[in-house]
Coordinates of C-alpha atoms and ligand atoms in Angstrom, one line a residue:
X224 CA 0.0 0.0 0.0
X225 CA 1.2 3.4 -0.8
X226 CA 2.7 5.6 2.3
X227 CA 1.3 8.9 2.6
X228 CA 3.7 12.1 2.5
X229 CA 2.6 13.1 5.9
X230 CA 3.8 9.1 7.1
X231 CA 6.5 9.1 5.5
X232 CA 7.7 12.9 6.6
X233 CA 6.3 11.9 10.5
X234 CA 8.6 8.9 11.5
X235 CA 12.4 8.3 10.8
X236 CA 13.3 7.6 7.4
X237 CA 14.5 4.1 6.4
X238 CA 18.1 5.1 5.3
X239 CA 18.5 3.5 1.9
X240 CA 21.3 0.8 1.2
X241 CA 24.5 1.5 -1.1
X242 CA 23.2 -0.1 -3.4
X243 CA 20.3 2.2 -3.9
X244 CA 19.5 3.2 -7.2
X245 CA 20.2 7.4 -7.6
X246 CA 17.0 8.1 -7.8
X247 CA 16.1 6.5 -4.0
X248 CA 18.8 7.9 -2.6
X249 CA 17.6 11.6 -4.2
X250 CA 14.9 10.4 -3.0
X251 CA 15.3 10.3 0.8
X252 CA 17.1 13.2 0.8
X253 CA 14.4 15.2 0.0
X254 CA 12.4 14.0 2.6
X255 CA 15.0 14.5 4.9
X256 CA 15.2 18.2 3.8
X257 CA 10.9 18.3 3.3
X258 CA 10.8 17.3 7.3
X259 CA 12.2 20.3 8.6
X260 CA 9.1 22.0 6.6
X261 CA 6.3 21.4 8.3
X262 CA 4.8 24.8 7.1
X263 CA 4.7 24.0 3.6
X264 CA 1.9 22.1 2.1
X265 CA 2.1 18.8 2.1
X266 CA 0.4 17.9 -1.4
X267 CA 3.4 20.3 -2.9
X268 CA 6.0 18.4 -1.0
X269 CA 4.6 14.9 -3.2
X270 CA 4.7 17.0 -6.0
X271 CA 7.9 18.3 -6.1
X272 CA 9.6 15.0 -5.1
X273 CA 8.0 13.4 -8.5
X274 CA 9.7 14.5 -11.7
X275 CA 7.1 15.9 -14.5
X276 CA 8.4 14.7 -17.4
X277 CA 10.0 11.3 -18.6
X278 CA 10.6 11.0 -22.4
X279 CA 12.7 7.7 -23.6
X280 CA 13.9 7.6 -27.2
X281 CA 15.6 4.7 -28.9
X282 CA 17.0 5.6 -32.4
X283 CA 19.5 3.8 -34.6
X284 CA 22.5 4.4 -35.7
X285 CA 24.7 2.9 -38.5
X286 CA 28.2 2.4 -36.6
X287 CA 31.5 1.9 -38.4
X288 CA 31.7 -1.5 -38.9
X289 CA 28.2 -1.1 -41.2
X290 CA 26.3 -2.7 -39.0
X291 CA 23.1 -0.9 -37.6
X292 CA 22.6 -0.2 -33.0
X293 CA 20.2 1.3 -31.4
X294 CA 20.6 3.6 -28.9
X295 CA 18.6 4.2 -26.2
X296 CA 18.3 8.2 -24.9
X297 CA 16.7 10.0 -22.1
X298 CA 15.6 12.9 -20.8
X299 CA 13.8 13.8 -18.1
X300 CA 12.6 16.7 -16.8
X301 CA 12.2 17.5 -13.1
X302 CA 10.2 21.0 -13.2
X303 CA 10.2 24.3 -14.5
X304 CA 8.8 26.1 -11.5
X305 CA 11.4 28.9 -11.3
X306 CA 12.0 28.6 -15.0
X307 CA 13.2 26.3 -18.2
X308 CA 14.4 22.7 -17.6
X309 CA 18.0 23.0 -17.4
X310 CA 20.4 19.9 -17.1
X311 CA 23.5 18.0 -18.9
X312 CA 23.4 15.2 -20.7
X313 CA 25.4 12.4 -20.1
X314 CA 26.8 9.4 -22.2
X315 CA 28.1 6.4 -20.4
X316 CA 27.1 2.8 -20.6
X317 CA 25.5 2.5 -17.0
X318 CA 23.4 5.4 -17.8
X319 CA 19.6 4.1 -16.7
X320 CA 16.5 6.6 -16.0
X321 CA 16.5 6.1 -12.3
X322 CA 19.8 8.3 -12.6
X323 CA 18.1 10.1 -14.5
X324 CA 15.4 11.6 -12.7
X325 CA 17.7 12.1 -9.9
X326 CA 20.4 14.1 -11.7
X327 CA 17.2 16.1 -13.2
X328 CA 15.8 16.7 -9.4
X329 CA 19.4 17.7 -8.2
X330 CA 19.3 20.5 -10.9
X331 CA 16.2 21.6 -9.7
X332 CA 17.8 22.5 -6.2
X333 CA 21.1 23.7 -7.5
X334 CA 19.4 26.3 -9.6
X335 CA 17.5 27.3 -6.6
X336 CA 20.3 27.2 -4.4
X337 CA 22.3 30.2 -6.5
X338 CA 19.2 31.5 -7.8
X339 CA 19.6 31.3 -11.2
X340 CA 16.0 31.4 -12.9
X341 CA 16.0 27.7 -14.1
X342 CA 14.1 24.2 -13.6
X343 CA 15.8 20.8 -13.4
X344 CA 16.1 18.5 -16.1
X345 CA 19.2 15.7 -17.4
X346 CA 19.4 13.3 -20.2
X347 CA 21.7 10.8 -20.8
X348 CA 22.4 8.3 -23.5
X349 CA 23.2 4.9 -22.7
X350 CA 27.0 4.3 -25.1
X351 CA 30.3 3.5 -24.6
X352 CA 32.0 6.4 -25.6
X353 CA 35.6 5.3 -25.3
X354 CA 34.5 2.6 -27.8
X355 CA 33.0 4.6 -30.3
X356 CA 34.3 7.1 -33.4
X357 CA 33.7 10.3 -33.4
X358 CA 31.8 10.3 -36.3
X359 CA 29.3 7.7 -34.5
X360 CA 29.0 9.9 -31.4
X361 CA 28.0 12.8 -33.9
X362 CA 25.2 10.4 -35.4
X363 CA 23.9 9.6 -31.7
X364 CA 23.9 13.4 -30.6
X365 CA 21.9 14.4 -34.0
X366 CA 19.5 11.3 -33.5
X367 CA 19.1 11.8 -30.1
X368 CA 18.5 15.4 -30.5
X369 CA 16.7 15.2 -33.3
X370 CA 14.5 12.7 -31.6
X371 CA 13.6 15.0 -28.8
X372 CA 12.3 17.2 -31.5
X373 CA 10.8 20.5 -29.6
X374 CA 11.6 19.1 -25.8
X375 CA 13.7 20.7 -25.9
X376 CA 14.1 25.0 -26.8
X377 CA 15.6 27.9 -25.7
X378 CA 13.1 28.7 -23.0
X379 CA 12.0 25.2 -22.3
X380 CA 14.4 22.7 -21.6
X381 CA 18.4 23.7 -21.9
X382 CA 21.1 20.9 -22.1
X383 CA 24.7 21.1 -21.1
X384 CA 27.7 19.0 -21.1
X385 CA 28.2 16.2 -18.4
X386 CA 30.1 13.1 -18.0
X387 CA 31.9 12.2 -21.5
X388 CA 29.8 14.8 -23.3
X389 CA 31.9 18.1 -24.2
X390 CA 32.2 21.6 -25.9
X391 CA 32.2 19.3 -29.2
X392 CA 29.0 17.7 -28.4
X393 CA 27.1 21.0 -27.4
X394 CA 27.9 21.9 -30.8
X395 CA 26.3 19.5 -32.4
X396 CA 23.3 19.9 -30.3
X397 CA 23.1 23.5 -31.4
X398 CA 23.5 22.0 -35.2
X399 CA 21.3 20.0 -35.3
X400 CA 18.6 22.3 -33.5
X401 CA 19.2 25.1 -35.4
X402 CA 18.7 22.9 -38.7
X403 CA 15.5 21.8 -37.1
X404 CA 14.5 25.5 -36.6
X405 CA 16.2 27.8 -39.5
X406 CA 16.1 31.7 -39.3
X407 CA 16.3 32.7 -35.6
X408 CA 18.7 33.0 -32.7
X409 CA 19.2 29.4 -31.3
X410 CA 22.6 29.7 -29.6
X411 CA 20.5 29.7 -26.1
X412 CA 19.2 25.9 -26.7
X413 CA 22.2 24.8 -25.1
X414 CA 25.2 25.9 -23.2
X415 CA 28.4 24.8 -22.9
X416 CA 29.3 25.7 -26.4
X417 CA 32.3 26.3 -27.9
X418 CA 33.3 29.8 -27.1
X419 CA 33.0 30.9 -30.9
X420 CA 30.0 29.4 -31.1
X421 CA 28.8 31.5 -28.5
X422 CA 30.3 29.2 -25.6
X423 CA 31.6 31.5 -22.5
X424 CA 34.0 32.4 -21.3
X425 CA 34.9 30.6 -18.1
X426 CA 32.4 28.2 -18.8
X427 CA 34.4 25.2 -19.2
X428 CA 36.4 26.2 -15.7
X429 CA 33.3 27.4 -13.9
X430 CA 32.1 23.8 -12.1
X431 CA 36.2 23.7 -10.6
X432 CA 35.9 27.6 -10.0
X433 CA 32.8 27.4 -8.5
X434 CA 33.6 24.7 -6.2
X435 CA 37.2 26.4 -4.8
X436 CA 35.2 29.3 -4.4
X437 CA 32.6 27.4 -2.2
X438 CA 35.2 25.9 -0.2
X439 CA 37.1 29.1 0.4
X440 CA 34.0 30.5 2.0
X441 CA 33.0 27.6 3.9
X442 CA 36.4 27.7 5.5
X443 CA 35.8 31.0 6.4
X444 CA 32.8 30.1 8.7
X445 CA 35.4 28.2 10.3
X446 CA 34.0 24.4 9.9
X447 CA 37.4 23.6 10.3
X448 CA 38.6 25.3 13.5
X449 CA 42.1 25.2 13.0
X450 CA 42.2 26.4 9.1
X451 CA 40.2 28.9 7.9
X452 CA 42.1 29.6 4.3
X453 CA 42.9 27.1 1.4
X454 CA 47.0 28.5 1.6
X455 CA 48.6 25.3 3.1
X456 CA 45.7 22.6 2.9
X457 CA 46.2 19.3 1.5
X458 CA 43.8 18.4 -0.7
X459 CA 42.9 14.8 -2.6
X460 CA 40.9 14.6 -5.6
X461 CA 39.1 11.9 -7.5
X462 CA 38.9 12.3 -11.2
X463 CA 41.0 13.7 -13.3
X464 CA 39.1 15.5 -16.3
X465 CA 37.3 18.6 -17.0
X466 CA 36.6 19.5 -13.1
X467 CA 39.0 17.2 -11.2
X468 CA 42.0 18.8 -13.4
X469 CA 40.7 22.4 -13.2
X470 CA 39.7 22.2 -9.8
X471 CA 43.8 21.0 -9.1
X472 CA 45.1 23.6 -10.9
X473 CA 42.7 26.3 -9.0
X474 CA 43.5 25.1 -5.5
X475 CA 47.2 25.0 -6.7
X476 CA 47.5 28.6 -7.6
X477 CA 45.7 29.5 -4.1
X478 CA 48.9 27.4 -2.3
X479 CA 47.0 24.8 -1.4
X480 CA 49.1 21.3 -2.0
X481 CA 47.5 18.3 -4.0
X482 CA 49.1 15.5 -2.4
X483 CA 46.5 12.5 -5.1
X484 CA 44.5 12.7 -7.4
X485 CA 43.4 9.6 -9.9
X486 CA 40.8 8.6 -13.1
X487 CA 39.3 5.5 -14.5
X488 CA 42.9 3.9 -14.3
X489 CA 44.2 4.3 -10.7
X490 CA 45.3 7.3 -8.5
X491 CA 48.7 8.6 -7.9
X492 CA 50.2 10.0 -4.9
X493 CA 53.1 12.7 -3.5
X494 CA 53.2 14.1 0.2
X495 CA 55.2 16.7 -0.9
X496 CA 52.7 17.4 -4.0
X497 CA 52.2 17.0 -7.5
X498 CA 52.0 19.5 -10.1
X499 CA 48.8 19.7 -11.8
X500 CA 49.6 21.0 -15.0
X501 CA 52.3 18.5 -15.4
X502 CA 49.7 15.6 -14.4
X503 CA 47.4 16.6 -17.0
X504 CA 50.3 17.1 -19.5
X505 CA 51.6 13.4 -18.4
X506 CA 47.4 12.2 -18.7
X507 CA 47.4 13.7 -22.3
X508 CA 50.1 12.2 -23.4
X509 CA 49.7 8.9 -21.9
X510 CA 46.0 8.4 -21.7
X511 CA 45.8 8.3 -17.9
X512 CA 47.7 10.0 -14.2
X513 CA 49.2 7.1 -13.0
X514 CA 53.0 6.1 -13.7
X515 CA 53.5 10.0 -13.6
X516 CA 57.5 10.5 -12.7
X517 CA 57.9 11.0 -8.7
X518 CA 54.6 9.9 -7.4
X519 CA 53.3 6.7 -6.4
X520 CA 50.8 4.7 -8.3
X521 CA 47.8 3.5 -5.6
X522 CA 44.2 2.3 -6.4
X523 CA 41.1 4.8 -5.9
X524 CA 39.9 3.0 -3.0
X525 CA 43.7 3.5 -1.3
X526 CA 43.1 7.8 -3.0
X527 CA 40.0 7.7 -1.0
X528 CA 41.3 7.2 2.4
X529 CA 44.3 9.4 2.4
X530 CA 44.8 11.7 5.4
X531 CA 43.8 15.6 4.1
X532 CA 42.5 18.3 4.8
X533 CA 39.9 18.1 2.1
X534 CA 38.8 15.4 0.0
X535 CA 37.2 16.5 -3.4
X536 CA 35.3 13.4 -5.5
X537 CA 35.3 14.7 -9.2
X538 CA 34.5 11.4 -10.9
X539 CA 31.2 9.3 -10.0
X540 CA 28.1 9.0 -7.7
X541 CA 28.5 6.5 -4.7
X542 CA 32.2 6.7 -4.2
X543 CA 31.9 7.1 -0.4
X544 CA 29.8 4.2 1.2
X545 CA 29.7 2.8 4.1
X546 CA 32.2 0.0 3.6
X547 CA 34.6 3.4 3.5
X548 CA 33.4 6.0 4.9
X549 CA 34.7 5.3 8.4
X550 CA 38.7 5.3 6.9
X551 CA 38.0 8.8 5.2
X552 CA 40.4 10.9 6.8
X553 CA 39.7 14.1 5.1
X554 CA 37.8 16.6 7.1
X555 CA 36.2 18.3 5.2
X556 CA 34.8 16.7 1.6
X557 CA 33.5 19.3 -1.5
X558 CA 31.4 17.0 -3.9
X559 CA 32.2 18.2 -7.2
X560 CA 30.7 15.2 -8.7
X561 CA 27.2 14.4 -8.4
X562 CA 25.8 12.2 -5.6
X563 CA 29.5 11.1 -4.2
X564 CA 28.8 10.0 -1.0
X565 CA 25.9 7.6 0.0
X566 CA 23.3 8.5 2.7
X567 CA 24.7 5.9 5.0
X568 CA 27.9 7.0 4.5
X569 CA 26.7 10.5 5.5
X570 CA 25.9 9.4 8.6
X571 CA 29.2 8.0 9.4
X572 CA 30.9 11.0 8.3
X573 CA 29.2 13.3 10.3
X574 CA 29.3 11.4 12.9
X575 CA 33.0 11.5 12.9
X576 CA 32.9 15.6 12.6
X577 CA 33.9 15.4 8.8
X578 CA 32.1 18.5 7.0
X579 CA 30.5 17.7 3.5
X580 CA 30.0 20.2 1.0
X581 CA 27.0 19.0 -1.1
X582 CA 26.8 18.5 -4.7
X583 CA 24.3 20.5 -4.7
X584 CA 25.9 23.7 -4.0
X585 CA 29.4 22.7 -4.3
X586 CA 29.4 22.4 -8.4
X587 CA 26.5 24.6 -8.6
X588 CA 28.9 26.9 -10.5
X589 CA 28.9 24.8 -13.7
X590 CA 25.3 26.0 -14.4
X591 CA 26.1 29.4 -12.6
X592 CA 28.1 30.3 -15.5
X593 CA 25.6 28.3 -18.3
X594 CA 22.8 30.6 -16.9
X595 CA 25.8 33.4 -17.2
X596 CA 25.9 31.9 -21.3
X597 CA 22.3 32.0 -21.9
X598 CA 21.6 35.5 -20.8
X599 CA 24.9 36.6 -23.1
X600 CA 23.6 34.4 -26.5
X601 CA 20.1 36.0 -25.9
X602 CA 21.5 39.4 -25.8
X603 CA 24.1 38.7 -28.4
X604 CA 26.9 39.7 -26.2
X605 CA 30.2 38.6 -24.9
X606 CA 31.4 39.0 -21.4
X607 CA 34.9 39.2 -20.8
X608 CA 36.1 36.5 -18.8
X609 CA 37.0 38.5 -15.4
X610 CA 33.5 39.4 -15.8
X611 CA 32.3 35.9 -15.9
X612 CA 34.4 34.9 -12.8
X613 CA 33.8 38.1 -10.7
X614 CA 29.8 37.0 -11.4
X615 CA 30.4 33.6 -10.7
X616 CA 32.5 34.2 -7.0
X617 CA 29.5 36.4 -6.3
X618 CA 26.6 34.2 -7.1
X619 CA 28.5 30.9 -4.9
X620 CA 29.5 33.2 -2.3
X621 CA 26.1 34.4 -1.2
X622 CA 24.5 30.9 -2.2
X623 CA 27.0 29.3 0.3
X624 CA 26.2 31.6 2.7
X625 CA 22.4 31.6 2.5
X626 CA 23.0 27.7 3.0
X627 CA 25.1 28.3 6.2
X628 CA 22.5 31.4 7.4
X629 CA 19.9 28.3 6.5
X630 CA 21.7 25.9 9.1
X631 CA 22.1 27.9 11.1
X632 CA 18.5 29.3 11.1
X633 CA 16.8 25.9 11.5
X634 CA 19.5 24.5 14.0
X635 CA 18.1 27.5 15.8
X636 CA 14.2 26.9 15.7
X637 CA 14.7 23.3 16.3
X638 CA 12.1 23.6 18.9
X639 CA 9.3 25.5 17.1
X640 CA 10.0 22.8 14.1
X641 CA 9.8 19.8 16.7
X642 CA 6.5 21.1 18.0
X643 CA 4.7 22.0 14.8
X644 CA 5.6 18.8 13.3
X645 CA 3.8 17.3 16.2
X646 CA 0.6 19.7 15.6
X647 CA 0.8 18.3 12.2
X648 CA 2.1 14.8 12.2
X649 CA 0.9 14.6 15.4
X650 CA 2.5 13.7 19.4
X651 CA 4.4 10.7 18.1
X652 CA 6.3 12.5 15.3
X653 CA 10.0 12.4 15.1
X654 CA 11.6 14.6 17.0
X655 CA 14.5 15.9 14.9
X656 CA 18.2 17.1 15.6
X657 CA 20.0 19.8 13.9
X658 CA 20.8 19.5 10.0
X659 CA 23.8 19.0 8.2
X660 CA 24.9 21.3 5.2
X661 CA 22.8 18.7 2.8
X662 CA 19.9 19.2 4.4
X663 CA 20.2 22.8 5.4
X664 CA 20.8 23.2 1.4
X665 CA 18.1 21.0 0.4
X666 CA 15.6 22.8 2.1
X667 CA 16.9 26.6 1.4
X668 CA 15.8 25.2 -2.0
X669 CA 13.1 23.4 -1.7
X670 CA 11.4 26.2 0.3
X671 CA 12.2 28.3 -2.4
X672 CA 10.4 26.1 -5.1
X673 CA 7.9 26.1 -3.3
X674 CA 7.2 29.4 -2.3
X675 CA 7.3 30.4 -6.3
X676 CA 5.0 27.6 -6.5
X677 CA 2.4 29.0 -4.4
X678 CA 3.3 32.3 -5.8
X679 CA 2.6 31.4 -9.3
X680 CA -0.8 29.7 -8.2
X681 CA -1.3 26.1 -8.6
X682 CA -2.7 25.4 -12.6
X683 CA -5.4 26.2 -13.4
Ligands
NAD272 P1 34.9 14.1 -17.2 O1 34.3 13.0 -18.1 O2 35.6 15.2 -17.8 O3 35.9 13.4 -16.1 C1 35.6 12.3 -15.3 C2 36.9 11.8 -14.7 O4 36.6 10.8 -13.8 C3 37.9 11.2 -15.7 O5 39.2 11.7 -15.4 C4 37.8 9.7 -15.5 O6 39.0 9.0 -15.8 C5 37.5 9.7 -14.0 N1 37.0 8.5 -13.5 C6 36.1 7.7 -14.1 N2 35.8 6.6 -13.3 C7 36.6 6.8 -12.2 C8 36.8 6.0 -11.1 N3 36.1 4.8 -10.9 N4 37.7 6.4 -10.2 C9 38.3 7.6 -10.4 N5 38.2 8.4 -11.4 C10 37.3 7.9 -12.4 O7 33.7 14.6 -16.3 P2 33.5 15.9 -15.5 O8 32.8 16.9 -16.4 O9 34.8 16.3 -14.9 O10 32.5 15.5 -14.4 C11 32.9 14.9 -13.2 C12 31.8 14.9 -12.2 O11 31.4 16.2 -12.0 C13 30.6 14.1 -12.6 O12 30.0 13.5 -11.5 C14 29.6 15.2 -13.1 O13 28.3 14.9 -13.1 C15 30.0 16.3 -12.2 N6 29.7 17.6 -12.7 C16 30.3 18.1 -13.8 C17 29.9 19.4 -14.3 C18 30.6 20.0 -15.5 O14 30.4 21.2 -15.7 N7 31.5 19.3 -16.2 C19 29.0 20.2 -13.6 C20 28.4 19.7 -12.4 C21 28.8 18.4 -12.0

């Protein structure tokens, strides 16, 4: 029989396993986040958790050895409350809708949490990238696109690049759209772009950017008590491609020393540091980080566990589970990749006083800078790239300060939270502690959706 919201948002939540698909895990941490909200409605809370739209396309394609594939596509769109769906689209083999629909909710909240006036959405095409040409990967991006037909526009549903999709593949989006719809500005479709196809500037570092700029004010509010600058840190980072590298280079240039970092293939590891730009120079050249000169090669599980100061996973959802999470001995964790660390893990973590940075805000400034790429292609204008990054430190500055002021706010009112959940859920309702920067995030957003909701009036 189906739970009820208010059941579900009265007792303690079952934590999810691991294993948990994405979209579970999304799942219950939105009702983590919805229970320190007993004011909103509760019929909004059910329908924000849902996503609106799902759209599955399966197209084929003619691959290199003449033989014919077909391809199966998503993409799913989580709402368009505070505006168009906006959301990259992924191509990797493990690509299923249940990731999906949670990568299209996450967007929802990230563009609520810097206020940028978008919607959620994602897709994702289920391929093998490494294994295909780059001829075939143009035939799935135009087939896939093509497929969606008008799902996608300008000012209704936005893609962007994600994992294995790129500058290159935006540009084909754009193509293809703006062969489907001759004679008018259609740069805005997607973002991403290359810059002289009205890409932006700083777009392709923005996600790193945004995230050093997150943890540089986070360590301000001194969540770590004894290190309140990046100068001196030593940080460890998962992944090694577009964020992972940038992110290195970034924290480099602020003094801070990358002691690992790894990708597909392994990690590799110096106490004294590693040089980013020569790691990226030594991954270009040989197709991965590890045998660079001077460090040790380790395995991602070993990267994970490193002491540090801060740990940041740039590669995959579910890295930090419960089988690990007690050996992490970073304290403080920035997830520049999306859905890192399990629920159960988060548990452990903060239980042992290490501070998480949540996707959600923490590479929020990916789609910081697309919104920043959208506004200059419907204007026809080009900002210079100070411009970009002056706008972007701005917009996750005060985002990661509403989310603290939002902490710190319900941490506060704990008691008037306790006691209207019980006039609403009644005596037996959960009594709940005070919320970690997930939640505290979650629900900055969330109570913005749904405030614009309201404020919009519920159709018709
Ligand atoms: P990318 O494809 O450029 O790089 C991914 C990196 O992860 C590669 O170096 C790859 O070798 C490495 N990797 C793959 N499997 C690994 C494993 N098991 N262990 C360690 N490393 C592994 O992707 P990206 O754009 O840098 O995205 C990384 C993460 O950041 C993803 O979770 C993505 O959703 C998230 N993200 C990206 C953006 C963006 O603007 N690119 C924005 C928001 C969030």
């Amino acid at each position: 029989m189906a739970v009820s919201i208010a059941e579900t948002l009265s007792r303690p939540l079952e934590v999810p396993s691991d294993d948990a698909d994405l979209y579970t895990i999304s799942r219950y941490q939105f009702y983590t986040a919805a229970q320190y909200l007993p004011h909103v409605k509760q019929g909004l809370l059910e329908f924000l958790s849902h996503c609106v739209r799902t759209v599955t396309v399966e197209f084929p394609v003619e691959v290199e050895d003449g033989s014919v594939r077909t391809f199966v596509g998503y993409r799913i769109l989580h709402s368009r409350v505070r505006g168009p769906g906006k959301g990259g689209i992924r191509y990797h083999p493990e690509v299923s809708e249940q990731e999906v629909r949670a990568l299209a909710s996450w967007m929802t909240w990230k563009c609520a949490i810097v206020d940028v006036p978008f919607g959620g959405a994602k897709g994702g095409v289920i391929c093998n990238p490494k294994e295909l040409s780059k001829k075939v990967l143009r035939q799935i991006t135009r087939r896939y696109i093509t497929e969606l037909g008008d799902l996608i526009g300008p000012h209704t549903d936005i893609p962007a690049p994600d994992l294995y999709t790129d500058e290159q593949t935006m540009a084909w989006i754009y193509d293809t759209y703006d062969m489907m719809h001759p004679g008018r500005n259609n740069l805005p479709v997607v973002t991403g772009k290359p810059v002289d196809i009205g890409g932006s500037l700083g777009r392709r570092e923005a996600t790193a950017r945004g995230c050093v700029f997150v943890i540089e004010r986070t360590l301000a509010y001194r969540v770590l008590p004894d290190r309140d600058v990046l100068r001196g840190a030593s940080v460890v980072i998962q992944g090694y491609g577009n964020v992972g590298s940038i992110a290195a280079r970034l924290l480099a240039e602020r003094g801070a020393c990358i002691v690992a970092v790894s990708d597909s293939k392994g990690g590799i590891v110096n106490e004294r540091g590693l040089d980013p730009e020569a790691v990226l120079e030594h991954k270009q050249r040989t197709g991965s980080v590890i045998d660079f000169p001077g460090a040790r090669t380790i395995t991602n599980a070993e990267l994970l566990e490193l002491p540090c100061d801060i740990l940041i996973p740039a590669a995959f959802e579910k890295q930090i589970t419960s089988k690990n999470a007690a050996r992490i001995q970073a304290r403080l964790v920035a997830e520049a990749a999306n859905g890192p660390t399990t629920p159960r893990a988060d548990l452990i973590l903060r239980e042992r006083g290490v501070v998480v940075i949540p996707d959600i805000l923490a590479n929020a400034g990916g789609v910081t800078v697309s919104y920043f790429e959208w506004v200059q292609n419907i204007e026809n204008e080009r900002w210079p790239e100070d411009e970009v990054n002056a706008k972007l430190r701005s917009k996750m500055e005060r985002a990661t300060d509403d989310v603290m002021r939002q902490q710190k706010r319900l941490t506060e009112n704990l008691d008037q939270i306790n006691r209207s959940r019980q006039e609403r859920y009644g005596p037996d309702a959960e009594s709940l502690g005070p919320p970690d920067l997930r939640t505290a995030a979650l629900a900055l957003a969330l109570d913005r959706v749904a405030h614009v909701t309201l404020e919009r009036g519920i159709w018709p």
